[in-house]
Amino acid sequence: MSVSSSSPSSPSSPQPLHLAVSLDGAGRHPAAWREPGARPAELFTARYWAGVVAEAEAGLLDFVTFEDALALQSASPAGPDARTDQVRGRLDAVLTAARVAPLTRRIGLVPAVTATHTEPFHISKAIATLDHVSRGRAGLRILVSGLPHEARHFGRRSTPIPAGELYEEAADHVEVIRRLWDSWEDDAEIRDVATGRFVDRDKLHYIDFEGRHFSVRGPSITPRPPQGQPLVSALGDGVAAYDLIARSADVGYVAARDDDEARTAVAAIRRARESSGLAAHPLHLFGDLTVFLDEDAAAAEDRLDRLDTRAGHPYRDDTAVFTGTPRQLADLLQERRTAGLSGFRLRPGVIAHDLPAITRGLVPELQRRGVFRREYEADTLRGLLGLDRPAGRHAARPAA
């Protein structure tokens, strides 16, 4: 669906708007790598990723997500395709985020991680390490995979795996990760050279998780992350995914094509959150949008048409596709947030073009309207999103 941006409606709100961008190769459009400035020869270099994240940080965005998967990109949902005219291959998302972390100071770094086929112990210590390296700016985006060709990379499970089971397993995966993050108390490290005590063993805890999919004893090998609990996020594109967001996430991405779909998804996730007994815990819901931005709407449409011609087919996505100006996008975001969204994750159609259009066009427009920050107001990702640092579940409680 293409979102027409010709009908601005911009109810002002005093609440701050949160913004993230999804980074994937040269951009969301399959022909993005052929656009001017796309730097296809550098897509697998640290310099490329450092540059695009620096651009996002200069725009004061809350965080970036790094896309990842357990198989090559494909135009076919059934498995690998034979196309050689589109980007194929990625760097590891967690390692890319870790490389970028010391080169940035304030922006959040959220790599995608597939819960299916991976072990939560490994993911827990990887994200904890990213949080230490970035000084409290780490998160993760949980994915599931029911694809047979991804399962064959591991050879440990038969397919198909029912969707309900995939999401149930992902919820257990997140629960194990969270318990491992808490398995070290905040003051477990003593580092007392004089007494020779580096760690207080009494403040390291077994988690003894027993579930249908995992049995994990713990404790972690990595000290509790600076944020205590790094940000957990997930995409909502159906009832099973809504339940995962409601039970396990701090941020949910809503892949809605219009205001009504967004409102329906938000209501469903909020109901599931309440049913899980977590209604009192904060949960951000971000709308997902793929964007093609130019100084005038006709130019954006023309650019998308040119990209589609090169790709050989019209572009489609699992969420709304916006073509227009930064000002028109600001109108749309302010209108759609009334569906109950606290922010948006924008997917640049062409990173080389649309990411700067976000940071240098959309952001100043939102600032002019008083709905987006003019400087970073916190040092951690949880802080940027107004989320408290949670106490560890094993921390000693003060005497009454």
Tab-separated table of C-alpha atoms in Angstrom:
chain	number	residue	atom	x	y	z
A	1	MET	CA	0.000	0.000	0.000
A	2	SER	CA	1.188	3.471	-0.787
A	3	VAL	CA	0.232	6.143	1.714
A	4	SER	CA	-0.941	9.303	0.030
A	5	SER	CA	0.461	12.281	1.879
A	6	SER	CA	-1.765	14.976	0.403
A	7	SER	CA	-4.121	15.425	3.342
A	8	PRO	CA	-2.228	16.868	6.277
A	9	SER	CA	-3.874	16.543	9.623
A	10	SER	CA	-1.614	17.404	12.473
A	11	PRO	CA	-3.152	17.529	15.926
A	12	SER	CA	-0.440	18.882	18.177
A	13	SER	CA	0.495	16.879	21.232
A	14	PRO	CA	2.736	17.851	24.097
A	15	GLN	CA	3.998	14.278	24.405
A	16	PRO	CA	7.430	13.653	22.881
A	17	LEU	CA	7.581	11.477	19.823
A	18	HIS	CA	10.148	8.689	19.687
A	19	LEU	CA	11.912	7.789	16.448
A	20	ALA	CA	13.995	4.800	15.387
A	21	VAL	CA	15.274	3.665	11.998
A	22	SER	CA	15.671	0.162	10.636
A	23	LEU	CA	19.016	-0.376	8.895
A	24	ASP	CA	19.264	-3.153	6.340
A	25	GLY	CA	21.896	-3.244	3.592
A	26	ALA	CA	21.552	-0.268	1.244
A	27	GLY	CA	17.907	0.224	2.155
A	28	ARG	CA	14.538	-1.458	2.155
A	29	HIS	CA	13.986	-1.319	-1.608
A	30	PRO	CA	15.678	-4.199	-3.460
A	31	ALA	CA	17.189	-1.767	-6.003
A	32	ALA	CA	18.516	0.628	-3.314
A	33	TRP	CA	22.094	-0.570	-3.791
A	34	ARG	CA	22.096	0.811	-7.357
A	35	GLU	CA	21.187	4.352	-6.292
A	36	PRO	CA	23.710	7.241	-6.198
A	37	GLY	CA	25.614	7.283	-2.923
A	38	ALA	CA	24.613	3.746	-1.935
A	39	ARG	CA	28.252	2.557	-1.647
A	40	PRO	CA	27.583	-1.122	-2.519
A	41	ALA	CA	31.305	-1.905	-2.329
A	42	GLU	CA	31.270	-0.929	1.361
A	43	LEU	CA	28.125	-2.726	2.570
A	44	PHE	CA	30.206	-5.338	4.397
A	45	THR	CA	32.576	-2.874	6.037
A	46	ALA	CA	32.578	-1.372	9.518
A	47	ARG	CA	33.085	2.074	7.983
A	48	TYR	CA	29.742	1.909	6.185
A	49	TRP	CA	27.814	0.962	9.325
A	50	ALA	CA	29.635	3.480	11.483
A	51	GLY	CA	28.719	6.178	8.978
A	52	VAL	CA	24.998	5.444	8.785
A	53	VAL	CA	24.656	5.101	12.575
A	54	ALA	CA	26.542	8.394	13.030
A	55	GLU	CA	23.994	10.018	10.699
A	56	ALA	CA	21.135	8.622	12.796
A	57	GLU	CA	22.786	9.859	15.994
A	58	ALA	CA	23.311	13.332	14.514
A	59	GLY	CA	19.532	13.381	14.027
A	60	LEU	CA	19.019	12.603	17.749
A	61	LEU	CA	17.070	9.411	16.977
A	62	ASP	CA	16.283	7.107	19.893
A	63	PHE	CA	17.796	3.987	18.377
A	64	VAL	CA	18.658	2.049	15.253
A	65	THR	CA	17.795	-1.579	14.578
A	66	PHE	CA	20.144	-3.818	12.606
A	67	GLU	CA	18.331	-6.423	10.504
A	68	ASP	CA	19.533	-10.026	10.447
A	69	ALA	CA	18.316	-13.531	9.597
A	70	LEU	CA	19.543	-17.109	9.492
A	71	ALA	CA	19.481	-17.293	5.674
A	72	LEU	CA	20.238	-15.134	2.677
A	73	GLN	CA	17.697	-12.526	1.669
A	74	SER	CA	15.210	-13.884	-0.828
A	75	ALA	CA	12.404	-12.591	-3.000
A	76	SER	CA	10.615	-15.895	-2.419
A	77	PRO	CA	8.959	-16.767	0.912
A	78	ALA	CA	9.525	-20.459	0.175
A	79	GLY	CA	13.302	-20.384	0.236
A	80	PRO	CA	16.437	-19.040	-1.410
A	81	ASP	CA	15.993	-17.512	-4.844
A	82	ALA	CA	18.429	-17.388	-7.734
A	83	ARG	CA	18.460	-13.612	-8.169
A	84	THR	CA	21.821	-11.989	-8.641
A	85	ASP	CA	20.549	-8.422	-9.121
A	86	GLN	CA	19.788	-7.749	-5.446
A	87	VAL	CA	21.868	-7.518	-2.287
A	88	ARG	CA	22.525	-10.917	-0.767
A	89	GLY	CA	24.455	-11.405	2.459
A	90	ARG	CA	24.765	-9.512	5.729
A	91	LEU	CA	27.202	-8.934	8.534
A	92	ASP	CA	26.213	-10.339	11.933
A	93	ALA	CA	23.905	-7.784	13.556
A	94	VAL	CA	25.158	-8.145	17.142
A	95	LEU	CA	28.801	-7.924	16.106
A	96	THR	CA	28.082	-4.920	13.887
A	97	ALA	CA	26.387	-3.136	16.779
A	98	ALA	CA	29.354	-3.939	19.030
A	99	ARG	CA	31.751	-2.500	16.448
A	100	VAL	CA	29.729	0.690	16.148
A	101	ALA	CA	29.166	1.109	19.904
A	102	PRO	CA	32.475	2.796	20.846
A	103	LEU	CA	32.157	5.126	17.828
A	104	THR	CA	28.850	6.552	19.096
A	105	ARG	CA	27.801	8.099	22.399
A	106	ARG	CA	24.053	8.406	22.870
A	107	ILE	CA	21.993	6.501	20.304
A	108	GLY	CA	20.546	3.067	21.139
A	109	LEU	CA	21.788	-0.026	19.267
A	110	VAL	CA	19.254	-2.821	18.720
A	111	PRO	CA	20.384	-5.842	16.664
A	112	ALA	CA	17.952	-8.485	15.418
A	113	VAL	CA	18.310	-11.946	16.940
A	114	THR	CA	16.428	-15.079	15.873
A	115	ALA	CA	15.176	-16.961	18.925
A	116	THR	CA	14.415	-20.105	16.927
A	117	HIS	CA	17.481	-22.408	16.687
A	118	THR	CA	19.678	-20.184	18.920
A	119	GLU	CA	20.458	-20.617	22.581
A	120	PRO	CA	19.305	-17.922	25.013
A	121	PHE	CA	22.488	-18.292	27.063
A	122	HIS	CA	24.582	-17.127	24.106
A	123	ILE	CA	22.191	-14.283	23.242
A	124	SER	CA	22.050	-13.162	26.868
A	125	LYS	CA	25.797	-12.712	27.200
A	126	ALA	CA	26.135	-11.174	23.719
A	127	ILE	CA	23.565	-8.452	24.435
A	128	ALA	CA	24.923	-7.946	27.951
A	129	THR	CA	28.353	-7.460	26.417
A	130	LEU	CA	26.917	-4.955	23.908
A	131	ASP	CA	25.351	-3.080	26.814
A	132	HIS	CA	28.707	-2.927	28.618
A	133	VAL	CA	30.557	-1.855	25.458
A	134	SER	CA	27.976	0.842	24.659
A	135	ARG	CA	27.618	1.948	28.313
A	136	GLY	CA	23.917	1.213	28.502
A	137	ARG	CA	22.591	1.611	24.958
A	138	ALA	CA	21.869	-2.013	23.969
A	139	GLY	CA	18.681	-3.754	23.037
A	140	LEU	CA	17.581	-6.666	20.909
A	141	ARG	CA	14.814	-7.402	18.449
A	142	ILE	CA	13.505	-10.926	18.797
A	143	LEU	CA	12.624	-12.813	15.598
A	144	VAL	CA	11.198	-16.271	15.003
A	145	SER	CA	11.799	-18.516	12.010
A	146	GLY	CA	9.626	-21.292	10.649
A	147	LEU	CA	11.526	-21.558	7.371
A	148	PRO	CA	12.693	-25.109	6.497
A	149	HIS	CA	15.879	-23.905	4.763
A	150	GLU	CA	16.906	-22.001	7.912
A	151	ALA	CA	16.219	-25.085	10.056
A	152	ARG	CA	18.503	-27.112	7.764
A	153	HIS	CA	21.436	-24.890	8.749
A	154	PHE	CA	21.243	-26.490	12.185
A	155	GLY	CA	19.790	-29.944	11.548
A	156	ARG	CA	18.333	-30.258	15.019
A	157	ARG	CA	14.622	-29.811	14.356
A	158	SER	CA	12.044	-30.983	11.869
A	159	THR	CA	9.706	-28.557	10.129
A	160	PRO	CA	7.131	-27.157	9.854
A	161	ILE	CA	7.030	-25.700	13.350
A	162	PRO	CA	3.583	-24.315	14.252
A	163	ALA	CA	3.509	-20.520	14.626
A	164	GLY	CA	2.108	-20.783	18.138
A	165	GLU	CA	5.041	-22.952	19.170
A	166	LEU	CA	7.554	-20.534	17.613
A	167	TYR	CA	6.231	-17.600	19.615
A	168	GLU	CA	5.828	-19.645	22.797
A	169	GLU	CA	9.464	-20.676	22.457
A	170	ALA	CA	10.484	-17.051	21.828
A	171	ALA	CA	8.710	-15.972	25.017
A	172	ASP	CA	10.637	-18.628	26.979
A	173	HIS	CA	13.812	-17.499	25.203
A	174	VAL	CA	13.317	-13.931	26.414
A	175	GLU	CA	12.438	-15.095	29.919
A	176	VAL	CA	15.711	-17.049	30.140
A	177	ILE	CA	17.660	-14.051	28.813
A	178	ARG	CA	16.087	-11.729	31.362
A	179	ARG	CA	16.764	-14.134	34.251
A	180	LEU	CA	20.390	-14.510	33.165
A	181	TRP	CA	20.807	-10.704	33.081
A	182	ASP	CA	19.590	-10.688	36.687
A	183	SER	CA	21.722	-13.645	37.769
A	184	TRP	CA	24.474	-11.277	38.886
A	185	GLU	CA	23.494	-8.712	41.501
A	186	ASP	CA	24.618	-5.180	40.683
A	187	ASP	CA	27.289	-5.197	43.374
A	188	ALA	CA	28.514	-8.754	42.821
A	189	GLU	CA	31.882	-7.479	41.579
A	190	ILE	CA	34.120	-6.457	44.475
A	191	ARG	CA	37.469	-6.029	42.706
A	192	ASP	CA	39.297	-5.620	46.018
A	193	VAL	CA	42.984	-6.092	45.256
A	194	ALA	CA	43.983	-5.889	48.932
A	195	THR	CA	41.786	-8.807	50.006
A	196	GLY	CA	42.056	-10.665	46.709
A	197	ARG	CA	38.266	-10.841	46.306
A	198	PHE	CA	37.136	-10.013	42.777
A	199	VAL	CA	33.565	-11.266	43.027
A	200	ASP	CA	31.078	-12.026	45.790
A	201	ARG	CA	29.973	-15.544	44.919
A	202	ASP	CA	26.896	-15.188	47.134
A	203	LYS	CA	25.608	-12.548	44.710
A	204	LEU	CA	25.695	-14.835	41.685
A	205	HIS	CA	22.513	-16.881	41.333
A	206	TYR	CA	21.381	-19.983	39.525
A	207	ILE	CA	18.259	-19.292	37.498
A	208	ASP	CA	17.176	-22.953	37.302
A	209	PHE	CA	14.732	-22.297	34.443
A	210	GLU	CA	12.737	-25.370	33.457
A	211	GLY	CA	10.393	-25.012	30.498
A	212	ARG	CA	9.144	-26.911	27.506
A	213	HIS	CA	11.906	-25.553	25.277
A	214	PHE	CA	14.820	-24.753	27.592
A	215	SER	CA	16.376	-25.972	30.797
A	216	VAL	CA	18.997	-23.452	31.827
A	217	ARG	CA	20.735	-23.365	35.151
A	218	GLY	CA	22.950	-20.276	34.975
A	219	PRO	CA	24.341	-18.046	36.271
A	220	SER	CA	25.536	-15.910	33.351
A	221	ILE	CA	29.248	-15.481	32.761
A	222	THR	CA	28.715	-11.752	32.118
A	223	PRO	CA	28.049	-9.248	34.924
A	224	ARG	CA	24.644	-7.559	35.059
A	225	PRO	CA	24.361	-5.068	32.160
A	226	PRO	CA	24.516	-1.316	32.862
A	227	GLN	CA	20.804	-0.998	32.069
A	228	GLY	CA	20.001	-4.001	34.249
A	229	GLN	CA	17.623	-5.176	31.553
A	230	PRO	CA	18.570	-4.046	28.022
A	231	LEU	CA	15.619	-3.187	25.786
A	232	VAL	CA	13.657	-6.150	24.364
A	233	SER	CA	11.612	-5.464	21.232
A	234	ALA	CA	9.567	-7.493	18.753
A	235	LEU	CA	7.464	-6.979	15.617
A	236	GLY	CA	3.720	-7.524	15.871
A	237	ASP	CA	2.086	-8.883	12.711
A	238	GLY	CA	-0.577	-11.197	14.137
A	239	VAL	CA	-2.152	-12.538	17.313
A	240	ALA	CA	0.760	-14.813	18.249
A	241	ALA	CA	3.232	-11.967	17.807
A	242	TYR	CA	0.982	-9.631	19.787
A	243	ASP	CA	1.102	-12.080	22.706
A	244	LEU	CA	4.905	-12.169	22.552
A	245	ILE	CA	5.041	-8.356	22.672
A	246	ALA	CA	2.535	-8.256	25.519
A	247	ARG	CA	4.332	-10.861	27.636
A	248	SER	CA	7.967	-10.188	26.878
A	249	ALA	CA	8.791	-6.834	25.245
A	250	ASP	CA	9.541	-3.259	26.225
A	251	VAL	CA	8.886	-2.038	22.664
A	252	GLY	CA	6.554	-3.520	20.059
A	253	TYR	CA	6.614	-2.586	16.371
A	254	VAL	CA	3.177	-2.443	14.757
A	255	ALA	CA	3.135	-3.207	11.028
A	256	ALA	CA	-0.102	-1.339	10.271
A	257	ARG	CA	-1.095	-0.050	6.841
A	258	ASP	CA	-3.458	2.674	8.063
A	259	ASP	CA	-4.826	4.316	11.192
A	260	ASP	CA	-7.575	1.731	11.694
A	261	GLU	CA	-5.135	-1.179	11.499
A	262	ALA	CA	-2.834	0.580	13.935
A	263	ARG	CA	-5.675	1.221	16.361
A	264	THR	CA	-6.834	-2.402	16.155
A	265	ALA	CA	-3.317	-3.759	16.730
A	266	VAL	CA	-2.660	-1.419	19.658
A	267	ALA	CA	-5.930	-2.430	21.316
A	268	ALA	CA	-5.166	-6.146	20.854
A	269	ILE	CA	-1.671	-5.822	22.315
A	270	ARG	CA	-2.923	-3.763	25.265
A	271	ARG	CA	-5.611	-6.391	25.996
A	272	ALA	CA	-3.003	-9.152	25.874
A	273	ARG	CA	-0.731	-7.094	28.155
A	274	GLU	CA	-3.542	-6.766	30.673
A	275	SER	CA	-4.346	-10.484	30.478
A	276	SER	CA	-0.694	-11.218	31.221
A	277	GLY	CA	-0.910	-9.205	34.418
A	278	LEU	CA	1.603	-6.665	33.117
A	279	ALA	CA	-0.687	-3.706	32.435
A	280	ALA	CA	1.163	-1.621	35.044
A	281	HIS	CA	4.504	-2.123	33.295
A	282	PRO	CA	5.351	0.432	30.580
A	283	LEU	CA	5.226	-0.771	26.977
A	284	HIS	CA	6.073	1.402	23.981
A	285	LEU	CA	4.314	0.666	20.696
A	286	PHE	CA	6.007	2.008	17.560
A	287	GLY	CA	4.431	2.153	14.124
A	288	ASP	CA	6.520	0.720	11.283
A	289	LEU	CA	6.676	2.684	8.029
A	290	THR	CA	8.824	2.349	4.919
A	291	VAL	CA	9.627	5.826	3.625
A	292	PHE	CA	10.748	7.471	0.384
A	293	LEU	CA	11.292	11.201	1.022
A	294	ASP	CA	12.020	14.114	-1.298
A	295	GLU	CA	11.541	17.862	-1.403
A	296	ASP	CA	8.282	17.424	-3.264
A	297	ALA	CA	5.887	14.496	-3.415
A	298	ALA	CA	6.162	14.056	-7.180
A	299	ALA	CA	9.909	13.610	-6.932
A	300	ALA	CA	9.463	10.903	-4.285
A	301	GLU	CA	6.938	9.080	-6.465
A	302	ASP	CA	9.239	9.383	-9.490
A	303	ARG	CA	12.149	7.988	-7.502
A	304	LEU	CA	10.118	5.004	-6.315
A	305	ASP	CA	8.978	4.402	-9.904
A	306	ARG	CA	12.597	4.453	-11.065
A	307	LEU	CA	13.585	1.982	-8.348
A	308	ASP	CA	10.663	-0.293	-9.244
A	309	THR	CA	11.694	-0.241	-12.900
A	310	ARG	CA	15.185	-1.313	-11.973
A	311	ALA	CA	13.847	-4.038	-9.671
A	312	GLY	CA	11.441	-5.259	-12.340
A	313	HIS	CA	8.325	-5.089	-10.160
A	314	PRO	CA	6.377	-2.673	-7.924
A	315	TYR	CA	7.649	-2.456	-4.367
A	316	ARG	CA	5.549	-4.091	-1.655
A	317	ASP	CA	6.186	-4.321	2.055
A	318	ASP	CA	4.509	-5.807	5.115
A	319	THR	CA	3.589	-2.346	6.349
A	320	ALA	CA	2.639	1.046	4.949
A	321	VAL	CA	4.861	2.581	2.273
A	322	PHE	CA	5.051	6.378	2.392
A	323	THR	CA	6.172	8.600	-0.459
A	324	GLY	CA	6.230	12.369	0.032
A	325	THR	CA	8.001	15.218	1.766
A	326	PRO	CA	9.373	15.282	5.322
A	327	ARG	CA	6.663	17.768	6.218
A	328	GLN	CA	3.935	15.481	4.914
A	329	LEU	CA	5.467	12.580	6.824
A	330	ALA	CA	5.417	14.681	10.006
A	331	ASP	CA	1.688	15.249	9.410
A	332	LEU	CA	1.124	11.518	9.034
A	333	LEU	CA	3.115	10.598	12.153
A	334	GLN	CA	1.242	13.106	14.284
A	335	GLU	CA	-2.064	11.814	12.989
A	336	ARG	CA	-1.223	8.139	13.379
A	337	ARG	CA	0.150	8.476	16.876
A	338	THR	CA	-3.421	9.121	18.019
A	339	ALA	CA	-3.986	5.385	17.463
A	340	GLY	CA	-2.008	4.851	20.677
A	341	LEU	CA	1.534	4.802	19.291
A	342	SER	CA	4.348	6.447	21.214
A	343	GLY	CA	6.828	6.412	18.345
A	344	PHE	CA	7.743	5.124	14.916
A	345	ARG	CA	10.401	2.926	13.398
A	346	LEU	CA	11.112	4.233	9.920
A	347	ARG	CA	12.552	1.959	7.251
A	348	PRO	CA	14.510	4.057	4.738
A	349	GLY	CA	13.754	2.912	1.198
A	350	VAL	CA	17.283	3.978	0.215
A	351	ILE	CA	19.558	4.591	3.201
A	352	ALA	CA	21.874	6.943	1.287
A	353	HIS	CA	18.950	9.218	0.420
A	354	ASP	CA	16.142	8.653	2.896
A	355	LEU	CA	18.139	8.449	6.138
A	356	PRO	CA	19.517	12.005	5.699
A	357	ALA	CA	16.015	13.086	4.677
A	358	ILE	CA	14.828	11.801	8.057
A	359	THR	CA	17.616	13.353	10.130
A	360	ARG	CA	17.893	16.652	8.236
A	361	GLY	CA	14.309	17.081	7.015
A	362	LEU	CA	11.816	15.228	9.206
A	363	VAL	CA	13.561	15.802	12.546
A	364	PRO	CA	13.804	19.626	12.196
A	365	GLU	CA	10.147	19.687	11.139
A	366	LEU	CA	9.106	17.712	14.230
A	367	GLN	CA	11.307	19.920	16.410
A	368	ARG	CA	9.634	23.009	14.955
A	369	ARG	CA	6.299	21.511	15.999
A	370	GLY	CA	7.618	20.883	19.507
A	371	VAL	CA	7.200	17.094	19.457
A	372	PHE	CA	10.807	15.898	19.164
A	373	ARG	CA	13.904	16.436	21.290
A	374	ARG	CA	16.532	19.064	20.521
A	375	GLU	CA	19.223	17.229	22.449
A	376	TYR	CA	19.745	13.843	24.007
A	377	GLU	CA	18.336	13.950	27.529
A	378	ALA	CA	19.669	10.591	28.816
A	379	ASP	CA	22.764	8.439	28.520
A	380	THR	CA	21.022	5.061	28.264
A	381	LEU	CA	18.488	3.676	25.822
A	382	ARG	CA	16.022	2.971	28.616
A	383	GLY	CA	16.500	6.553	29.759
A	384	LEU	CA	15.765	7.950	26.284
A	385	LEU	CA	12.495	6.014	26.274
A	386	GLY	CA	11.571	7.074	29.800
A	387	LEU	CA	11.965	3.554	31.181
A	388	ASP	CA	13.361	3.040	34.671
A	389	ARG	CA	16.351	0.822	35.336
A	390	PRO	CA	14.744	-2.251	36.944
A	391	ALA	CA	16.095	-3.691	40.156
A	392	GLY	CA	17.528	-7.185	39.881
A	393	ARG	CA	15.166	-9.913	41.031
A	394	HIS	CA	17.760	-11.229	43.493
A	395	ALA	CA	18.737	-7.863	44.931
A	396	ALA	CA	18.444	-7.651	48.696
A	397	ARG	CA	15.429	-5.623	49.669
A	398	PRO	CA	15.875	-2.944	52.341
A	399	ALA	CA	14.584	-3.880	55.755
A	400	ALA	CA	11.078	-2.621	56.519
